[in-house]
Amino acid sequence: MARWGMVIDLNRCTACQGCITACHQENNVPPSNPRLAGQNRSIRWIDMMPMYEGEYPHTAMSLLPMMCQHCEHPPCIKVCPVGATFFSEEEGIVGQVYSRCIGCRYCTNACPYTVRQFNWFEPDVPPTYPQGTNPDVSVRYKGIVEKCTFCNHRLMHARDTARADNRNLLPGEFVPACVEACPTKAMVFGDLEDPQSEVAKQARSKRAFRLMEDLGTEPKVYYLREGRGQ
Amino acid sequence: MNSHDKPMPRPNDPLGPDWVLVKPIVQSNPRFWFVVGVLLAGIALGATAYIHQVRTGLGVTGMNRPVYWGIYIINFVFFIGISHAGTLISAILRLANAEWRRAITRSAEVITVMVIVFGVSNVIFDLGRPDRAVFVLTHGRLQSPLLWDVCSISVYLTCSTIYLYLPLIPDIAILRDQANRRRWLYRILALGWQGTPRQYRILEKGIGVLMVIVIPIAVSVHTVVSFVFAMTLQPMWHAAIFGPYFVVGAIFSGIAALIIAMAIIRWAYHLEGYLKQIHFNYLGILLLVMTLLWFYFTFAEYLTTWYGAEPVHMAVWWSKFSGRYAPQFWAMFCCCFVIPFVILSRRQTRTVAGTVVASIFITIGMWLERFVIVVPTVSNPRLPLDRGFYHPTWVEWSVLLGCFCFFILLYVLFTRFFPIVSIWEIQEGRMNATRELTERAQAYLPDPPPHEAPVHGSGIPAPATGRGLA
């Protein structure tokens, strides 16, 4: 049992978008192009969301790296008619079964964070990489929904290695690509259930908040507010 | 068969004046083939658009991130709404023993059965992977409101098909005996109907049971259609009013569709003697009631949201009132309330033409209502990650046109195979209605005081309880 979660420190984040690039490489997210971008149809598992605070002239804007929040009570899973999206009780990760998804997009509409993505066309995979840049992750096809999986394939790898060595998973053995790529170490990943873990410590910070906690979805992505202390 | 080219009824034809009702079935009409040709062209356009969409992907539609639902889901709600015309109206009129129902029930019931098919198919059109649609049956999850739809709509389709078929049996038997073509078909479908009193008793009982159970099923159908939206957390979807609001809207658009269909049948088959001014007047009054109910629900919904003034809800609210979807919203308001109210509330304009004009506006308005419910909410999600706008493309409009043409084609074909006005119910009405109505009216009157009551039998008959062919 683990509760994989993430803390993103907005004090440290420079909004360099390295996490986005890393995610695209790692998860074979199809590259966008001007046409797709113009139609609002680019697929991004992680994206920069502007958050505005205050009133003119005292305004502030933060940029939040925004991906699937891996809610503890995900509204998307309830509505799926075929069980193409599931909640792993063991890992606390919200997953997507590409071969089951019928593309009805009920989950994309039910998600209050609108972080689920739909393949409007056949993905524009470079011919030199028909399997994408990462053979561990399947290349998706048109007509299905996809989203951030917390790099679930990395977890499976790490667990298999640990099992082969007859030991438990070590802290830091499994981190998603975005966390690994973050140059300022703004993103911390780990088991929220382990009180000693770095991620659990930071999630208890006074600056920590989650998006739209009032909806009761209990996201497992925490943000640390910009500024000091309070 | 010596009756193969029977052009006109025999002088002692049992159908008598009702021959006009089977005329479209037994006589060819060049106009029919012209209509079929036009409709087939529309269907071909819709099919081309859909094939293009299947090959290229849903990107050929106007949908985007975050407007994940568009015309197909609007059509789904719209067509399922229209389907409430039939069975529900017909069942309520039968249940209420409304004598004027006799000429209109059949045309209403046919709408239901035909249009449900298009409601369901629009959900399939909306799927990114229509080839996997069967997963809904093989891997269905009852937790999903979409599965509630699947259950409810399939039960509704089954029941309303039986409900259409049962009162059709005596008419099919008439065709089996009278028609000059397709006798083999009518012989099978008539199920050996001979019109014996026992058969009538069974038929009447069957219709009686069905009309009662079909009403809650119909209500459930549009309630769970609304639940698809209301069960999510999204602003202005997550509302308890949605169930009844959708049911009212469904009946509203259903009656409008019925009036339009009746007017076309009346004009095309010269049935002015059957679908009379008074039918349109009565349906117009029903439509007026639904107009007011629609306004009441709409008012309640929008006032509640506005007064609560939660920012995420107000973003959607303002986009409807004065924002990018204001044209659709105010067009909806005019089409669903202002215009029909003005036309239908005055007796002088509650004519055939008047009710038809009102109905056309209502049909357009109710389609827009579904647009105004679906699109502004998905365009304005809670987080400022995405903001979208929705411009439907030619693909979606063509599919919509194709659906309309296919629906009209099925309807027209029905009228060429079966009488669109129930012959036996008309005949039964001719025979019994006047007597039954008199008896019923007398039964409503206060009983005479006991001391005045005559000892043996009197002119006062027993209260009429029987319905139909007693």
PDB file of N, CA and C in Angstrom, chain A residues 39-42 44 47-50 66 75 77-83 98-106 108-118 120-121 141-144 211-212 215, chain B residues 54-69 126-129 132 135-136 139-141 143-147 227-229 232-234 237 378 381-388:
ATOM      1  N   GLN A  39      -6.455  25.024 -32.779  1.00  0.00           N
ATOM      2  CA  GLN A  39      -7.773  24.429 -32.544  1.00  0.00           C
ATOM      3  C   GLN A  39      -7.975  24.062 -31.086  1.00  0.00           C
ATOM      4  N   ASN A  40      -7.004  24.358 -30.234  1.00  0.00           N
ATOM      5  CA  ASN A  40      -7.105  23.991 -28.827  1.00  0.00           C
ATOM      6  C   ASN A  40      -7.152  22.469 -28.667  1.00  0.00           C
ATOM      7  N   ARG A  41      -6.333  21.780 -29.445  1.00  0.00           N
ATOM      8  CA  ARG A  41      -6.408  20.330 -29.397  1.00  0.00           C
ATOM      9  C   ARG A  41      -5.055  19.676 -29.111  1.00  0.00           C
ATOM     10  N   SER A  42      -4.064  20.473 -28.715  1.00  0.00           N
ATOM     11  CA  SER A  42      -2.790  19.853 -28.369  1.00  0.00           C
ATOM     12  C   SER A  42      -2.985  19.007 -27.120  1.00  0.00           C
ATOM     13  N   ARG A  44      -1.439  17.661 -23.748  1.00  0.00           N
ATOM     14  CA  ARG A  44      -0.388  17.905 -22.761  1.00  0.00           C
ATOM     15  C   ARG A  44      -0.794  17.236 -21.463  1.00  0.00           C
ATOM     16  N   ASP A  47       0.792  20.726 -17.851  1.00  0.00           N
ATOM     17  CA  ASP A  47       0.667  22.014 -18.521  1.00  0.00           C
ATOM     18  C   ASP A  47       0.854  23.122 -17.490  1.00  0.00           C
ATOM     19  N   MET A  48       1.136  24.323 -17.962  1.00  0.00           N
ATOM     20  CA  MET A  48       1.278  25.456 -17.059  1.00  0.00           C
ATOM     21  C   MET A  48      -0.047  26.185 -16.957  1.00  0.00           C
ATOM     22  N   MET A  49      -0.580  26.243 -15.738  1.00  0.00           N
ATOM     23  CA  MET A  49      -1.849  26.936 -15.558  1.00  0.00           C
ATOM     24  C   MET A  49      -1.608  28.258 -14.846  1.00  0.00           C
ATOM     25  N   PRO A  50      -2.044  29.360 -15.431  1.00  0.00           N
ATOM     26  CA  PRO A  50      -1.907  30.636 -14.731  1.00  0.00           C
ATOM     27  C   PRO A  50      -2.949  30.748 -13.622  1.00  0.00           C
ATOM     28  N   MET A  66       0.488  21.743 -13.980  1.00  0.00           N
ATOM     29  CA  MET A  66      -0.837  21.180 -13.709  1.00  0.00           C
ATOM     30  C   MET A  66      -0.973  19.856 -14.445  1.00  0.00           C
ATOM     31  N   PRO A  75     -13.807  12.040  -9.591  1.00  0.00           N
ATOM     32  CA  PRO A  75     -15.123  12.129 -10.237  1.00  0.00           C
ATOM     33  C   PRO A  75     -15.134  11.478 -11.620  1.00  0.00           C
ATOM     34  N   ILE A  77     -13.810   8.633 -12.533  1.00  0.00           N
ATOM     35  CA  ILE A  77     -13.932   7.176 -12.544  1.00  0.00           C
ATOM     36  C   ILE A  77     -15.377   6.744 -12.381  1.00  0.00           C
ATOM     37  N   LYS A  78     -16.091   7.497 -11.542  1.00  0.00           N
ATOM     38  CA  LYS A  78     -17.491   7.148 -11.311  1.00  0.00           C
ATOM     39  C   LYS A  78     -18.270   7.085 -12.614  1.00  0.00           C
ATOM     40  N   VAL A  79     -17.998   8.024 -13.524  1.00  0.00           N
ATOM     41  CA  VAL A  79     -18.884   8.173 -14.675  1.00  0.00           C
ATOM     42  C   VAL A  79     -18.514   7.275 -15.849  1.00  0.00           C
ATOM     43  N   CYS A  80     -17.328   6.672 -15.823  1.00  0.00           N
ATOM     44  CA  CYS A  80     -16.916   5.888 -16.999  1.00  0.00           C
ATOM     45  C   CYS A  80     -17.861   4.704 -17.198  1.00  0.00           C
ATOM     46  N   PRO A  81     -18.460   4.586 -18.384  1.00  0.00           N
ATOM     47  CA  PRO A  81     -19.441   3.512 -18.571  1.00  0.00           C
ATOM     48  C   PRO A  81     -18.816   2.134 -18.754  1.00  0.00           C
ATOM     49  N   VAL A  82     -17.530   2.062 -19.070  1.00  0.00           N
ATOM     50  CA  VAL A  82     -16.955   0.756 -19.390  1.00  0.00           C
ATOM     51  C   VAL A  82     -15.778   0.379 -18.494  1.00  0.00           C
ATOM     52  N   GLY A  83     -15.467   1.197 -17.510  1.00  0.00           N
ATOM     53  CA  GLY A  83     -14.336   0.864 -16.652  1.00  0.00           C
ATOM     54  C   GLY A  83     -12.999   1.058 -17.333  1.00  0.00           C
ATOM     55  N   TYR A  98      -6.238   2.106 -22.303  1.00  0.00           N
ATOM     56  CA  TYR A  98      -6.460   2.607 -23.668  1.00  0.00           C
ATOM     57  C   TYR A  98      -7.262   1.623 -24.502  1.00  0.00           C
ATOM     58  N   SER A  99      -7.059   0.341 -24.251  1.00  0.00           N
ATOM     59  CA  SER A  99      -7.729  -0.647 -25.092  1.00  0.00           C
ATOM     60  C   SER A  99      -9.196  -0.818 -24.706  1.00  0.00           C
ATOM     61  N   ARG A 100      -9.614  -0.221 -23.606  1.00  0.00           N
ATOM     62  CA  ARG A 100     -11.005  -0.331 -23.192  1.00  0.00           C
ATOM     63  C   ARG A 100     -11.797   0.929 -23.523  1.00  0.00           C
ATOM     64  N   CYS A 101     -11.113   2.073 -23.554  1.00  0.00           N
ATOM     65  CA  CYS A 101     -11.786   3.369 -23.693  1.00  0.00           C
ATOM     66  C   CYS A 101     -12.588   3.424 -24.990  1.00  0.00           C
ATOM     67  N   ILE A 102     -13.871   3.859 -24.872  1.00  0.00           N
ATOM     68  CA  ILE A 102     -14.704   3.974 -26.067  1.00  0.00           C
ATOM     69  C   ILE A 102     -14.725   5.410 -26.600  1.00  0.00           C
ATOM     70  N   GLY A 103     -14.061   6.303 -25.903  1.00  0.00           N
ATOM     71  CA  GLY A 103     -13.975   7.677 -26.400  1.00  0.00           C
ATOM     72  C   GLY A 103     -15.242   8.485 -26.237  1.00  0.00           C
ATOM     73  N   CYS A 104     -16.034   8.216 -25.193  1.00  0.00           N
ATOM     74  CA  CYS A 104     -17.273   8.988 -25.019  1.00  0.00           C
ATOM     75  C   CYS A 104     -17.003  10.347 -24.387  1.00  0.00           C
ATOM     76  N   ARG A 105     -15.847  10.516 -23.770  1.00  0.00           N
ATOM     77  CA  ARG A 105     -15.401  11.781 -23.182  1.00  0.00           C
ATOM     78  C   ARG A 105     -16.282  12.240 -22.020  1.00  0.00           C
ATOM     79  N   TYR A 106     -16.935  11.286 -21.372  1.00  0.00           N
ATOM     80  CA  TYR A 106     -17.678  11.640 -20.175  1.00  0.00           C
ATOM     81  C   TYR A 106     -16.707  12.009 -19.057  1.00  0.00           C
ATOM     82  N   THR A 108     -13.715  13.290 -19.353  1.00  0.00           N
ATOM     83  CA  THR A 108     -13.083  14.595 -19.572  1.00  0.00           C
ATOM     84  C   THR A 108     -14.001  15.719 -19.106  1.00  0.00           C
ATOM     85  N   ASN A 109     -15.319  15.502 -19.246  1.00  0.00           N
ATOM     86  CA  ASN A 109     -16.268  16.516 -18.806  1.00  0.00           C
ATOM     87  C   ASN A 109     -16.520  16.451 -17.311  1.00  0.00           C
ATOM     88  N   ALA A 110     -16.374  15.263 -16.728  1.00  0.00           N
ATOM     89  CA  ALA A 110     -16.647  15.139 -15.301  1.00  0.00           C
ATOM     90  C   ALA A 110     -15.471  15.617 -14.469  1.00  0.00           C
ATOM     91  N   CYS A 111     -14.284  15.661 -15.049  1.00  0.00           N
ATOM     92  CA  CYS A 111     -13.092  16.054 -14.296  1.00  0.00           C
ATOM     93  C   CYS A 111     -13.138  17.550 -14.012  1.00  0.00           C
ATOM     94  N   PRO A 112     -13.204  17.968 -12.743  1.00  0.00           N
ATOM     95  CA  PRO A 112     -13.276  19.401 -12.464  1.00  0.00           C
ATOM     96  C   PRO A 112     -11.972  20.130 -12.777  1.00  0.00           C
ATOM     97  N   TYR A 113     -10.884  19.374 -12.965  1.00  0.00           N
ATOM     98  CA  TYR A 113      -9.594  19.999 -13.262  1.00  0.00           C
ATOM     99  C   TYR A 113      -9.329  20.049 -14.770  1.00  0.00           C
ATOM    100  N   THR A 114     -10.214  19.475 -15.550  1.00  0.00           N
ATOM    101  CA  THR A 114     -10.068  19.385 -17.020  1.00  0.00           C
ATOM    102  C   THR A 114      -8.640  19.027 -17.439  1.00  0.00           C
ATOM    103  N   VAL A 115      -8.093  17.976 -16.848  1.00  0.00           N
ATOM    104  CA  VAL A 115      -6.737  17.576 -17.206  1.00  0.00           C
ATOM    105  C   VAL A 115      -6.714  16.313 -18.059  1.00  0.00           C
ATOM    106  N   ARG A 116      -7.905  15.840 -18.433  1.00  0.00           N
ATOM    107  CA  ARG A 116      -7.913  14.655 -19.282  1.00  0.00           C
ATOM    108  C   ARG A 116      -7.867  15.084 -20.744  1.00  0.00           C
ATOM    109  N   GLN A 117      -7.164  14.316 -21.551  1.00  0.00           N
ATOM    110  CA  GLN A 117      -6.901  14.709 -22.931  1.00  0.00           C
ATOM    111  C   GLN A 117      -7.527  13.697 -23.885  1.00  0.00           C
ATOM    112  N   PHE A 118      -7.932  14.212 -25.024  1.00  0.00           N
ATOM    113  CA  PHE A 118      -8.565  13.340 -26.011  1.00  0.00           C
ATOM    114  C   PHE A 118      -7.770  13.373 -27.310  1.00  0.00           C
ATOM    115  N   TRP A 120      -7.915  13.689 -30.825  1.00  0.00           N
ATOM    116  CA  TRP A 120      -8.852  14.114 -31.873  1.00  0.00           C
ATOM    117  C   TRP A 120      -8.469  13.509 -33.216  1.00  0.00           C
ATOM    118  N   PHE A 121      -7.181  13.301 -33.424  1.00  0.00           N
ATOM    119  CA  PHE A 121      -6.694  12.726 -34.680  1.00  0.00           C
ATOM    120  C   PHE A 121      -5.751  11.576 -34.341  1.00  0.00           C
ATOM    121  N   TYR A 141      -3.785   6.073 -29.915  1.00  0.00           N
ATOM    122  CA  TYR A 141      -4.341   6.231 -31.249  1.00  0.00           C
ATOM    123  C   TYR A 141      -5.561   7.137 -31.164  1.00  0.00           C
ATOM    124  N   LYS A 142      -6.110   7.478 -32.303  1.00  0.00           N
ATOM    125  CA  LYS A 142      -7.214   8.446 -32.315  1.00  0.00           C
ATOM    126  C   LYS A 142      -8.451   7.877 -31.615  1.00  0.00           C
ATOM    127  N   GLY A 143      -9.212   8.796 -31.014  1.00  0.00           N
ATOM    128  CA  GLY A 143     -10.504   8.407 -30.471  1.00  0.00           C
ATOM    129  C   GLY A 143     -10.500   7.945 -29.031  1.00  0.00           C
ATOM    130  N   ILE A 144      -9.410   8.047 -28.323  1.00  0.00           N
ATOM    131  CA  ILE A 144      -9.422   7.624 -26.928  1.00  0.00           C
ATOM    132  C   ILE A 144      -8.903   8.740 -26.028  1.00  0.00           C
ATOM    133  N   LEU A 211      -5.732  22.014  -5.079  1.00  0.00           N
ATOM    134  CA  LEU A 211      -6.680  22.745  -5.918  1.00  0.00           C
ATOM    135  C   LEU A 211      -8.105  22.283  -5.624  1.00  0.00           C
ATOM    136  N   MET A 212      -8.960  23.247  -5.389  1.00  0.00           N
ATOM    137  CA  MET A 212     -10.392  23.009  -5.191  1.00  0.00           C
ATOM    138  C   MET A 212     -10.662  21.913  -4.171  1.00  0.00           C
ATOM    139  N   LEU A 215     -14.232  20.606  -3.209  1.00  0.00           N
ATOM    140  CA  LEU A 215     -15.028  19.637  -3.962  1.00  0.00           C
ATOM    141  C   LEU A 215     -14.946  18.237  -3.351  1.00  0.00           C
TER     142      LEU A 215
ATOM    143  N   VAL B  54     -15.121   9.066 -39.107  1.00  0.00           N
ATOM    144  CA  VAL B  54     -14.560   7.806 -38.612  1.00  0.00           C
ATOM    145  C   VAL B  54     -13.140   7.633 -39.127  1.00  0.00           C
ATOM    146  N   ARG B  55     -12.926   8.028 -40.374  1.00  0.00           N
ATOM    147  CA  ARG B  55     -11.590   7.827 -40.947  1.00  0.00           C
ATOM    148  C   ARG B  55     -10.569   8.815 -40.381  1.00  0.00           C
ATOM    149  N   THR B  56     -10.989  10.065 -40.170  1.00  0.00           N
ATOM    150  CA  THR B  56     -10.031  11.093 -39.780  1.00  0.00           C
ATOM    151  C   THR B  56      -9.938  11.249 -38.272  1.00  0.00           C
ATOM    152  N   GLY B  57     -11.024  11.017 -37.586  1.00  0.00           N
ATOM    153  CA  GLY B  57     -11.035  11.250 -36.153  1.00  0.00           C
ATOM    154  C   GLY B  57     -12.023  12.342 -35.811  1.00  0.00           C
ATOM    155  N   LEU B  58     -12.348  12.443 -34.521  1.00  0.00           N
ATOM    156  CA  LEU B  58     -13.341  13.433 -34.100  1.00  0.00           C
ATOM    157  C   LEU B  58     -12.849  14.861 -34.284  1.00  0.00           C
ATOM    158  N   GLY B  59     -11.580  15.012 -34.679  1.00  0.00           N
ATOM    159  CA  GLY B  59     -11.061  16.348 -34.942  1.00  0.00           C
ATOM    160  C   GLY B  59     -11.774  17.061 -36.074  1.00  0.00           C
ATOM    161  N   VAL B  60     -12.498  16.324 -36.920  1.00  0.00           N
ATOM    162  CA  VAL B  60     -13.205  17.012 -38.003  1.00  0.00           C
ATOM    163  C   VAL B  60     -14.439  17.738 -37.489  1.00  0.00           C
ATOM    164  N   THR B  61     -14.813  17.488 -36.237  1.00  0.00           N
ATOM    165  CA  THR B  61     -15.927  18.230 -35.666  1.00  0.00           C
ATOM    166  C   THR B  61     -15.399  19.538 -35.095  1.00  0.00           C
ATOM    167  N   GLY B  62     -16.318  20.328 -34.540  1.00  0.00           N
ATOM    168  CA  GLY B  62     -15.893  21.596 -33.955  1.00  0.00           C
ATOM    169  C   GLY B  62     -15.465  21.467 -32.506  1.00  0.00           C
ATOM    170  N   MET B  63     -15.490  20.250 -31.985  1.00  0.00           N
ATOM    171  CA  MET B  63     -15.187  20.091 -30.564  1.00  0.00           C
ATOM    172  C   MET B  63     -13.691  20.275 -30.327  1.00  0.00           C
ATOM    173  N   ASN B  64     -13.354  20.658 -29.133  1.00  0.00           N
ATOM    174  CA  ASN B  64     -11.958  20.890 -28.788  1.00  0.00           C
ATOM    175  C   ASN B  64     -11.812  20.730 -27.292  1.00  0.00           C
ATOM    176  N   ARG B  65     -10.666  21.131 -26.786  1.00  0.00           N
ATOM    177  CA  ARG B  65     -10.450  21.121 -25.356  1.00  0.00           C
ATOM    178  C   ARG B  65     -10.822  22.495 -24.843  1.00  0.00           C
ATOM    179  N   PRO B  66     -11.702  22.706 -23.920  1.00  0.00           N
ATOM    180  CA  PRO B  66     -12.441  21.741 -23.112  1.00  0.00           C
ATOM    181  C   PRO B  66     -13.863  21.456 -23.588  1.00  0.00           C
ATOM    182  N   VAL B  67     -14.242  21.857 -24.790  1.00  0.00           N
ATOM    183  CA  VAL B  67     -15.619  21.603 -25.243  1.00  0.00           C
ATOM    184  C   VAL B  67     -15.656  20.182 -25.809  1.00  0.00           C
ATOM    185  N   TYR B  68     -15.714  19.220 -24.903  1.00  0.00           N
ATOM    186  CA  TYR B  68     -15.622  17.836 -25.334  1.00  0.00           C
ATOM    187  C   TYR B  68     -16.945  17.290 -25.851  1.00  0.00           C
ATOM    188  N   TRP B  69     -18.028  17.996 -25.582  1.00  0.00           N
ATOM    189  CA  TRP B  69     -19.320  17.539 -26.085  1.00  0.00           C
ATOM    190  C   TRP B  69     -19.941  18.632 -26.927  1.00  0.00           C
ATOM    191  N   ASP B 126     -20.944  10.141 -31.407  1.00  0.00           N
ATOM    192  CA  ASP B 126     -20.089  10.939 -30.538  1.00  0.00           C
ATOM    193  C   ASP B 126     -18.867  10.157 -30.063  1.00  0.00           C
ATOM    194  N   LEU B 127     -18.905   8.841 -30.174  1.00  0.00           N
ATOM    195  CA  LEU B 127     -17.808   8.041 -29.626  1.00  0.00           C
ATOM    196  C   LEU B 127     -16.549   8.199 -30.467  1.00  0.00           C
ATOM    197  N   GLY B 128     -15.426   8.263 -29.771  1.00  0.00           N
ATOM    198  CA  GLY B 128     -14.159   8.249 -30.488  1.00  0.00           C
ATOM    199  C   GLY B 128     -13.887   6.885 -31.091  1.00  0.00           C
ATOM    200  N   ARG B 129     -14.365   5.847 -30.428  1.00  0.00           N
ATOM    201  CA  ARG B 129     -14.174   4.494 -30.928  1.00  0.00           C
ATOM    202  C   ARG B 129     -15.534   3.802 -31.041  1.00  0.00           C
ATOM    203  N   ARG B 132     -16.072   0.154 -30.489  1.00  0.00           N
ATOM    204  CA  ARG B 132     -16.062  -0.433 -29.152  1.00  0.00           C
ATOM    205  C   ARG B 132     -17.376  -0.181 -28.413  1.00  0.00           C
ATOM    206  N   PHE B 135     -18.756  -2.505 -25.884  1.00  0.00           N
ATOM    207  CA  PHE B 135     -18.181  -2.620 -24.539  1.00  0.00           C
ATOM    208  C   PHE B 135     -19.166  -2.168 -23.468  1.00  0.00           C
ATOM    209  N   VAL B 136     -20.053  -1.236 -23.863  1.00  0.00           N
ATOM    210  CA  VAL B 136     -21.030  -0.751 -22.895  1.00  0.00           C
ATOM    211  C   VAL B 136     -21.899  -1.911 -22.400  1.00  0.00           C
ATOM    212  N   HIS B 139     -18.868  -4.740 -20.910  1.00  0.00           N
ATOM    213  CA  HIS B 139     -18.075  -4.300 -19.767  1.00  0.00           C
ATOM    214  C   HIS B 139     -18.764  -3.157 -19.022  1.00  0.00           C
ATOM    215  N   GLY B 140     -20.076  -3.068 -19.127  1.00  0.00           N
ATOM    216  CA  GLY B 140     -20.799  -1.923 -18.572  1.00  0.00           C
ATOM    217  C   GLY B 140     -20.648  -1.812 -17.062  1.00  0.00           C
ATOM    218  N   ARG B 141     -20.592  -0.565 -16.608  1.00  0.00           N
ATOM    219  CA  ARG B 141     -20.528  -0.313 -15.170  1.00  0.00           C
ATOM    220  C   ARG B 141     -21.789   0.426 -14.766  1.00  0.00           C
ATOM    221  N   GLN B 143     -22.432   2.009 -12.242  1.00  0.00           N
ATOM    222  CA  GLN B 143     -22.202   3.262 -11.516  1.00  0.00           C
ATOM    223  C   GLN B 143     -22.286   4.456 -12.454  1.00  0.00           C
ATOM    224  N   SER B 144     -22.128   4.223 -13.745  1.00  0.00           N
ATOM    225  CA  SER B 144     -22.087   5.337 -14.682  1.00  0.00           C
ATOM    226  C   SER B 144     -23.489   5.720 -15.133  1.00  0.00           C
ATOM    227  N   PRO B 145     -23.833   7.011 -15.060  1.00  0.00           N
ATOM    228  CA  PRO B 145     -25.146   7.438 -15.543  1.00  0.00           C
ATOM    229  C   PRO B 145     -25.393   7.051 -16.998  1.00  0.00           C
ATOM    230  N   LEU B 146     -24.340   6.870 -17.778  1.00  0.00           N
ATOM    231  CA  LEU B 146     -24.566   6.464 -19.170  1.00  0.00           C
ATOM    232  C   LEU B 146     -25.192   5.077 -19.227  1.00  0.00           C
ATOM    233  N   LEU B 147     -24.845   4.224 -18.259  1.00  0.00           N
ATOM    234  CA  LEU B 147     -25.444   2.897 -18.232  1.00  0.00           C
ATOM    235  C   LEU B 147     -26.913   2.977 -17.842  1.00  0.00           C
ATOM    236  N   PHE B 227     -29.558  13.159 -15.828  1.00  0.00           N
ATOM    237  CA  PHE B 227     -28.574  12.753 -14.819  1.00  0.00           C
ATOM    238  C   PHE B 227     -27.171  12.664 -15.405  1.00  0.00           C
ATOM    239  N   VAL B 228     -27.069  12.397 -16.696  1.00  0.00           N
ATOM    240  CA  VAL B 228     -25.752  12.372 -17.318  1.00  0.00           C
ATOM    241  C   VAL B 228     -25.030  13.684 -17.027  1.00  0.00           C
ATOM    242  N   PHE B 229     -25.785  14.771 -17.036  1.00  0.00           N
ATOM    243  CA  PHE B 229     -25.187  16.071 -16.740  1.00  0.00           C
ATOM    244  C   PHE B 229     -25.211  16.348 -15.240  1.00  0.00           C
ATOM    245  N   THR B 232     -22.531  15.080 -12.652  1.00  0.00           N
ATOM    246  CA  THR B 232     -21.170  15.605 -12.595  1.00  0.00           C
ATOM    247  C   THR B 232     -21.147  16.816 -11.675  1.00  0.00           C
ATOM    248  N   LEU B 233     -19.941  17.278 -11.375  1.00  0.00           N
ATOM    249  CA  LEU B 233     -19.801  18.425 -10.473  1.00  0.00           C
ATOM    250  C   LEU B 233     -19.827  19.737 -11.234  1.00  0.00           C
ATOM    251  N   GLN B 234     -20.018  19.696 -12.544  1.00  0.00           N
ATOM    252  CA  GLN B 234     -19.747  20.894 -13.334  1.00  0.00           C
ATOM    253  C   GLN B 234     -20.765  21.995 -13.099  1.00  0.00           C
ATOM    254  N   TRP B 237     -24.522  22.310 -14.307  1.00  0.00           N
ATOM    255  CA  TRP B 237     -25.048  20.981 -14.621  1.00  0.00           C
ATOM    256  C   TRP B 237     -25.499  20.291 -13.343  1.00  0.00           C
ATOM    257  N   VAL B 378     -19.373  23.284 -20.577  1.00  0.00           N
ATOM    258  CA  VAL B 378     -18.072  22.702 -20.884  1.00  0.00           C
ATOM    259  C   VAL B 378     -17.094  23.765 -21.372  1.00  0.00           C
ATOM    260  N   PRO B 381     -14.884  25.770 -17.781  1.00  0.00           N
ATOM    261  CA  PRO B 381     -14.571  24.905 -16.648  1.00  0.00           C
ATOM    262  C   PRO B 381     -14.103  25.716 -15.444  1.00  0.00           C
ATOM    263  N   ARG B 382     -14.013  25.026 -14.325  1.00  0.00           N
ATOM    264  CA  ARG B 382     -13.693  25.725 -13.082  1.00  0.00           C
ATOM    265  C   ARG B 382     -12.319  26.364 -13.102  1.00  0.00           C
ATOM    266  N   LEU B 383     -11.346  25.665 -13.677  1.00  0.00           N
ATOM    267  CA  LEU B 383      -9.982  26.179 -13.645  1.00  0.00           C
ATOM    268  C   LEU B 383      -9.681  26.937 -14.927  1.00  0.00           C
ATOM    269  N   PRO B 384      -8.827  27.955 -14.840  1.00  0.00           N
ATOM    270  CA  PRO B 384      -8.527  28.731 -16.047  1.00  0.00           C
ATOM    271  C   PRO B 384      -7.515  28.047 -16.956  1.00  0.00           C
ATOM    272  N   LEU B 385      -7.429  26.712 -16.882  1.00  0.00           N
ATOM    273  CA  LEU B 385      -6.465  26.005 -17.713  1.00  0.00           C
ATOM    274  C   LEU B 385      -6.863  26.096 -19.183  1.00  0.00           C
ATOM    275  N   ASP B 386      -8.130  25.887 -19.451  1.00  0.00           N
ATOM    276  CA  ASP B 386      -8.617  25.938 -20.827  1.00  0.00           C
ATOM    277  C   ASP B 386      -9.853  26.804 -20.884  1.00  0.00           C
ATOM    278  N   ARG B 387      -9.962  27.537 -21.951  1.00  0.00           N
ATOM    279  CA  ARG B 387     -11.215  28.206 -22.255  1.00  0.00           C
ATOM    280  C   ARG B 387     -11.493  27.891 -23.704  1.00  0.00           C
ATOM    281  N   GLY B 388     -12.703  27.487 -24.002  1.00  0.00           N
ATOM    282  CA  GLY B 388     -12.950  27.095 -25.377  1.00  0.00           C
ATOM    283  C   GLY B 388     -14.176  27.763 -25.946  1.00  0.00           C
TER     284      GLY B 388
END
